[in-house]
CSV table of N, CA and C in Angstrom, one decimal:
chain,number,residue,atom,x,y,z
A,241,UNK,N,92.0,86.2,89.7
A,241,UNK,CA,92.0,87.3,90.6
A,241,UNK,C,92.9,88.4,90.0
A,242,UNK,N,92.5,89.6,90.2
A,242,UNK,CA,93.2,90.8,89.6
A,242,UNK,C,94.4,91.2,90.5
A,243,UNK,N,95.1,92.1,90.0
A,243,UNK,CA,96.3,92.6,90.7
A,243,UNK,C,95.8,93.4,91.9
A,244,UNK,N,96.7,93.6,92.9
A,244,UNK,CA,96.4,94.4,94.1
A,244,UNK,C,97.3,95.6,94.0
A,245,UNK,N,96.7,96.7,94.4
A,245,UNK,CA,97.4,98.0,94.4
A,245,UNK,C,97.2,98.7,95.7
A,246,UNK,N,98.3,98.9,96.4
A,246,UNK,CA,98.3,99.4,97.8
A,246,UNK,C,99.1,100.7,97.8
A,247,UNK,N,98.6,101.7,98.5
A,247,UNK,CA,99.3,103.0,98.8
A,247,UNK,C,99.4,103.0,100.3
A,248,UNK,N,100.6,103.3,100.7
A,248,UNK,CA,100.9,103.5,102.2
A,248,UNK,C,101.3,105.0,102.3
A,249,UNK,N,100.5,105.7,103.1
A,249,UNK,CA,100.8,107.1,103.3
A,249,UNK,C,100.2,107.5,104.7
A,250,UNK,N,100.2,108.8,104.9
A,250,UNK,CA,99.7,109.4,106.2
A,250,UNK,C,99.1,110.7,105.9
A,251,UNK,N,98.1,111.0,106.7
A,251,UNK,CA,97.3,112.3,106.6
A,251,UNK,C,98.2,113.5,106.8
A,252,UNK,N,99.2,113.4,107.6
A,252,UNK,CA,100.1,114.6,107.9
A,252,UNK,C,101.2,114.8,106.8
A,253,UNK,N,101.2,113.9,105.8
A,253,UNK,CA,102.3,113.9,104.8
A,253,UNK,C,101.7,114.7,103.5
A,254,UNK,N,102.4,115.8,103.2
A,254,UNK,CA,102.0,116.6,102.0
A,254,UNK,C,102.1,115.8,100.7
A,255,UNK,N,103.2,115.1,100.5
A,255,UNK,CA,103.3,114.3,99.3
A,255,UNK,C,102.3,113.2,99.2
A,256,UNK,N,101.9,112.6,100.3
A,256,UNK,CA,100.8,111.6,100.3
A,256,UNK,C,99.5,112.2,99.9
A,257,UNK,N,99.2,113.4,100.4
A,257,UNK,CA,97.9,114.0,100.0
A,257,UNK,C,97.9,114.4,98.6
A,258,UNK,N,99.1,114.9,98.1
A,258,UNK,CA,99.2,115.2,96.7
A,258,UNK,C,99.1,114.0,95.8
A,259,UNK,N,99.7,112.9,96.2
A,259,UNK,CA,99.6,111.6,95.4
A,259,UNK,C,98.1,111.1,95.4
A,260,UNK,N,97.4,111.2,96.5
A,260,UNK,CA,96.0,110.8,96.5
A,260,UNK,C,95.2,111.7,95.6
A,261,UNK,N,95.5,113.0,95.6
A,261,UNK,CA,94.7,113.9,94.8
A,261,UNK,C,95.0,113.6,93.3
A,262,UNK,N,96.2,113.2,92.9
A,262,UNK,CA,96.5,112.9,91.5
A,262,UNK,C,95.8,111.6,91.2
A,263,UNK,N,95.8,110.6,92.0
A,263,UNK,CA,95.1,109.4,91.8
A,263,UNK,C,93.6,109.6,91.6
A,264,UNK,N,93.0,110.5,92.4
A,264,UNK,CA,91.6,110.8,92.3
A,264,UNK,C,91.3,111.5,91.0
A,265,UNK,N,92.1,112.5,90.6
A,265,UNK,CA,91.9,113.2,89.4
A,265,UNK,C,92.1,112.3,88.1
A,266,UNK,N,92.9,111.3,88.2
A,266,UNK,CA,93.1,110.4,87.1
A,266,UNK,C,92.0,109.3,87.1
A,267,UNK,N,91.2,109.3,88.1
A,267,UNK,CA,90.1,108.4,88.1
A,267,UNK,C,90.4,106.9,88.5
A,268,UNK,N,91.5,106.7,89.2
A,268,UNK,CA,92.0,105.4,89.5
A,268,UNK,C,92.0,105.1,91.0
A,269,UNK,N,91.6,106.1,91.8
A,269,UNK,CA,91.7,105.9,93.3
A,269,UNK,C,90.9,104.7,93.8
A,270,UNK,N,89.8,104.4,93.1
A,270,UNK,CA,88.9,103.3,93.5
A,270,UNK,C,89.6,101.9,93.3
A,271,UNK,N,90.7,101.9,92.6
A,271,UNK,CA,91.5,100.6,92.5
A,271,UNK,C,92.5,100.4,93.6
A,272,UNK,N,92.7,101.4,94.5
A,272,UNK,CA,93.7,101.5,95.5
A,272,UNK,C,93.2,101.1,96.9
A,273,UNK,N,94.0,100.3,97.5
A,273,UNK,CA,93.7,100.0,99.0
A,273,UNK,C,94.7,100.9,99.7
A,274,UNK,N,94.2,101.8,100.5
A,274,UNK,CA,95.0,102.8,101.3
A,274,UNK,C,95.3,102.2,102.7
A,275,UNK,N,96.5,102.3,103.1
A,275,UNK,CA,96.9,101.9,104.4
A,275,UNK,C,97.7,103.0,105.1
A,276,UNK,N,97.3,103.3,106.3
A,276,UNK,CA,97.9,104.4,107.1
A,276,UNK,C,99.2,104.0,107.6
A,277,UNK,N,100.3,104.7,107.2
A,277,UNK,CA,101.6,104.4,107.6
A,277,UNK,C,101.8,104.4,109.1
A,278,UNK,N,101.0,105.2,109.8
A,278,UNK,CA,101.1,105.3,111.3
A,278,UNK,C,100.5,104.1,112.0
A,279,UNK,N,99.8,103.3,111.3
A,279,UNK,CA,99.3,102.1,111.9
A,279,UNK,C,100.3,100.9,111.9
A,280,UNK,N,100.0,99.9,112.6
A,280,UNK,CA,100.8,98.7,112.7
A,280,UNK,C,101.0,98.1,111.3
A,281,UNK,N,100.0,98.0,110.5
A,281,UNK,CA,100.1,97.4,109.1
A,281,UNK,C,101.0,98.2,108.2
A,282,UNK,N,100.9,99.6,108.3
A,282,UNK,CA,101.7,100.4,107.5
A,282,UNK,C,103.1,100.3,107.8
A,283,UNK,N,103.5,100.3,109.1
A,283,UNK,CA,104.9,100.2,109.5
A,283,UNK,C,105.4,98.8,109.2
A,284,UNK,N,104.5,97.8,109.3
A,284,UNK,CA,105.0,96.5,108.9
A,284,UNK,C,105.3,96.3,107.5
A,285,UNK,N,104.5,97.0,106.6
A,285,UNK,CA,104.8,96.9,105.2
A,285,UNK,C,106.1,97.7,104.9
A,286,UNK,N,106.3,98.8,105.5
A,286,UNK,CA,107.5,99.6,105.3
A,286,UNK,C,108.7,98.7,105.7
A,287,UNK,N,108.7,98.0,106.8
A,287,UNK,CA,109.8,97.2,107.2
A,287,UNK,C,110.0,96.0,106.2
A,288,UNK,N,108.9,95.4,105.8
A,288,UNK,CA,108.9,94.2,104.9
A,288,UNK,C,109.5,94.5,103.6
A,289,UNK,N,109.2,95.7,103.0
A,289,UNK,CA,109.6,96.1,101.7
A,289,UNK,C,110.8,97.0,101.7
A,290,UNK,N,111.3,97.4,102.9
A,290,UNK,CA,112.4,98.3,103.0
A,290,UNK,C,112.1,99.7,102.5
A,291,UNK,N,110.9,100.2,102.6
A,291,UNK,CA,110.5,101.5,102.2
A,291,UNK,C,111.0,102.5,103.2
A,292,UNK,N,111.7,103.5,102.7
A,292,UNK,CA,112.2,104.5,103.7
A,292,UNK,C,111.5,105.9,103.7
A,293,UNK,N,110.6,106.0,102.7
A,293,UNK,CA,109.8,107.3,102.6
A,293,UNK,C,108.4,107.0,102.2
A,294,UNK,N,107.5,107.9,102.6
A,294,UNK,CA,106.1,107.8,102.2
A,294,UNK,C,105.8,108.9,101.3
A,295,UNK,N,104.9,108.8,100.3
A,295,UNK,CA,104.1,107.5,100.1
A,295,UNK,C,105.0,106.5,99.4
A,296,UNK,N,104.6,105.3,99.6
A,296,UNK,CA,105.1,104.2,98.8
A,296,UNK,C,104.0,103.3,98.4
A,297,UNK,N,104.2,102.5,97.4
A,297,UNK,CA,103.2,101.7,96.8
A,297,UNK,C,103.6,100.3,96.6
A,298,UNK,N,102.6,99.4,96.6
A,298,UNK,CA,102.9,98.0,96.4
A,298,UNK,C,102.0,97.4,95.4
A,299,UNK,N,102.5,96.8,94.4
A,299,UNK,CA,101.7,96.2,93.4
A,299,UNK,C,102.1,94.7,93.2
A,300,UNK,N,101.2,93.8,93.5
A,300,UNK,CA,101.5,92.4,93.4
A,300,UNK,C,102.8,92.0,94.1
A,301,UNK,N,103.0,92.5,95.3
A,301,UNK,CA,104.2,92.1,96.1
A,301,UNK,C,105.5,92.8,95.7
A,302,UNK,N,105.4,93.9,94.9
A,302,UNK,CA,106.6,94.6,94.5
A,302,UNK,C,106.5,96.0,94.9
A,303,UNK,N,107.5,96.5,95.5
A,303,UNK,CA,107.6,97.9,96.0
A,303,UNK,C,107.7,98.9,94.8
A,304,UNK,N,106.9,99.9,94.8
A,304,UNK,CA,107.0,101.0,93.8
A,304,UNK,C,107.1,102.3,94.6
A,305,UNK,N,108.2,103.0,94.4
A,305,UNK,CA,108.4,104.3,95.1
A,305,UNK,C,108.0,105.5,94.3
A,306,UNK,N,107.7,105.3,93.0
A,306,UNK,CA,107.4,106.4,92.1
A,306,UNK,C,105.9,106.5,92.0
A,307,UNK,N,105.4,107.7,92.3
A,307,UNK,CA,103.9,108.0,92.1
A,307,UNK,C,103.6,107.9,90.6
A,308,UNK,N,104.5,108.4,89.7
A,308,UNK,CA,104.2,108.3,88.3
A,308,UNK,C,104.1,106.9,87.8
A,309,UNK,N,105.0,106.0,88.2
A,309,UNK,CA,104.9,104.6,87.8
A,309,UNK,C,103.6,104.0,88.4
A,310,UNK,N,103.2,104.3,89.6
A,310,UNK,CA,102.0,103.7,90.2
A,310,UNK,C,100.8,104.2,89.4
A,311,UNK,N,100.7,105.5,89.0
A,311,UNK,CA,99.6,106.0,88.2
A,311,UNK,C,99.5,105.3,86.9
A,312,UNK,N,100.7,105.1,86.3
A,312,UNK,CA,100.7,104.4,85.0
A,312,UNK,C,100.2,102.9,85.1
A,313,UNK,N,100.6,102.2,86.2
A,313,UNK,CA,100.1,100.9,86.4
A,313,UNK,C,98.6,100.9,86.6
A,314,UNK,N,98.1,101.8,87.4
A,314,UNK,CA,96.6,101.9,87.6
A,314,UNK,C,95.8,102.3,86.4
A,315,UNK,N,96.4,103.2,85.6
A,315,UNK,CA,95.7,103.5,84.4
A,315,UNK,C,95.6,102.3,83.4
A,316,UNK,N,96.7,101.6,83.3
A,316,UNK,CA,96.7,100.4,82.5
A,316,UNK,C,95.7,99.3,83.0
A,317,UNK,N,95.7,99.2,84.4
A,317,UNK,CA,94.7,98.3,85.0
A,317,UNK,C,93.3,98.7,84.7
A,318,UNK,N,93.0,100.0,84.8
A,318,UNK,CA,91.7,100.5,84.5
A,318,UNK,C,91.3,100.2,83.1
A,319,UNK,N,92.2,100.4,82.1
A,319,UNK,CA,91.9,100.1,80.7
A,319,UNK,C,91.6,98.6,80.5
A,320,UNK,N,92.4,97.8,81.2
A,320,UNK,CA,92.3,96.4,81.1
A,320,UNK,C,90.9,95.9,81.6
A,321,UNK,N,90.5,96.5,82.7
A,321,UNK,CA,89.2,96.2,83.3
A,321,UNK,C,88.1,96.6,82.4
A,322,UNK,N,88.3,97.7,81.7
A,322,UNK,CA,87.2,98.2,80.8
A,322,UNK,C,87.2,97.4,79.5
A,323,UNK,N,88.3,97.1,78.9
A,323,UNK,CA,88.4,96.5,77.6
A,323,UNK,C,89.0,95.1,77.5
A,324,UNK,N,89.4,94.6,78.6
A,324,UNK,CA,90.0,93.2,78.6
A,324,UNK,C,91.5,93.4,78.2
A,325,UNK,N,92.1,92.3,77.9
A,325,UNK,CA,93.5,92.3,77.7
A,325,UNK,C,93.9,92.9,76.3
A,326,UNK,N,92.9,93.1,75.5
A,326,UNK,CA,93.1,93.7,74.1
A,326,UNK,C,92.8,95.2,74.1
A,327,UNK,N,93.6,95.9,74.9
A,327,UNK,CA,93.4,97.4,75.0
A,327,UNK,C,93.8,98.2,73.8
A,328,UNK,N,94.5,97.6,72.9
A,328,UNK,CA,94.9,98.2,71.6
A,328,UNK,C,93.9,98.0,70.5
A,329,UNK,N,93.0,97.1,70.8
A,329,UNK,CA,92.0,96.9,69.7
A,329,UNK,C,92.4,95.8,68.8
A,330,UNK,N,91.5,95.4,67.9
A,330,UNK,CA,91.7,94.3,67.0
A,330,UNK,C,92.1,94.9,65.6
């Protein structure tokens, strides 16, 4: 089973919309499960992981607060999906 990538954000949040736009432009949005912060699940994740700001991200049970770090993880996952574990070639 592959890694899980979650973004918690809200429609009213400018930074969340910007982050989603970046993920779409980088071609990795389809790897993301989006959860609305204003819902019970979003608030529960914020409490569980101690997130104080949105957007925040969760990858395999680890809190990621940096959009740049999250994009990097997703791009790496995208390459791994396309080429397998040997992304550098033989």
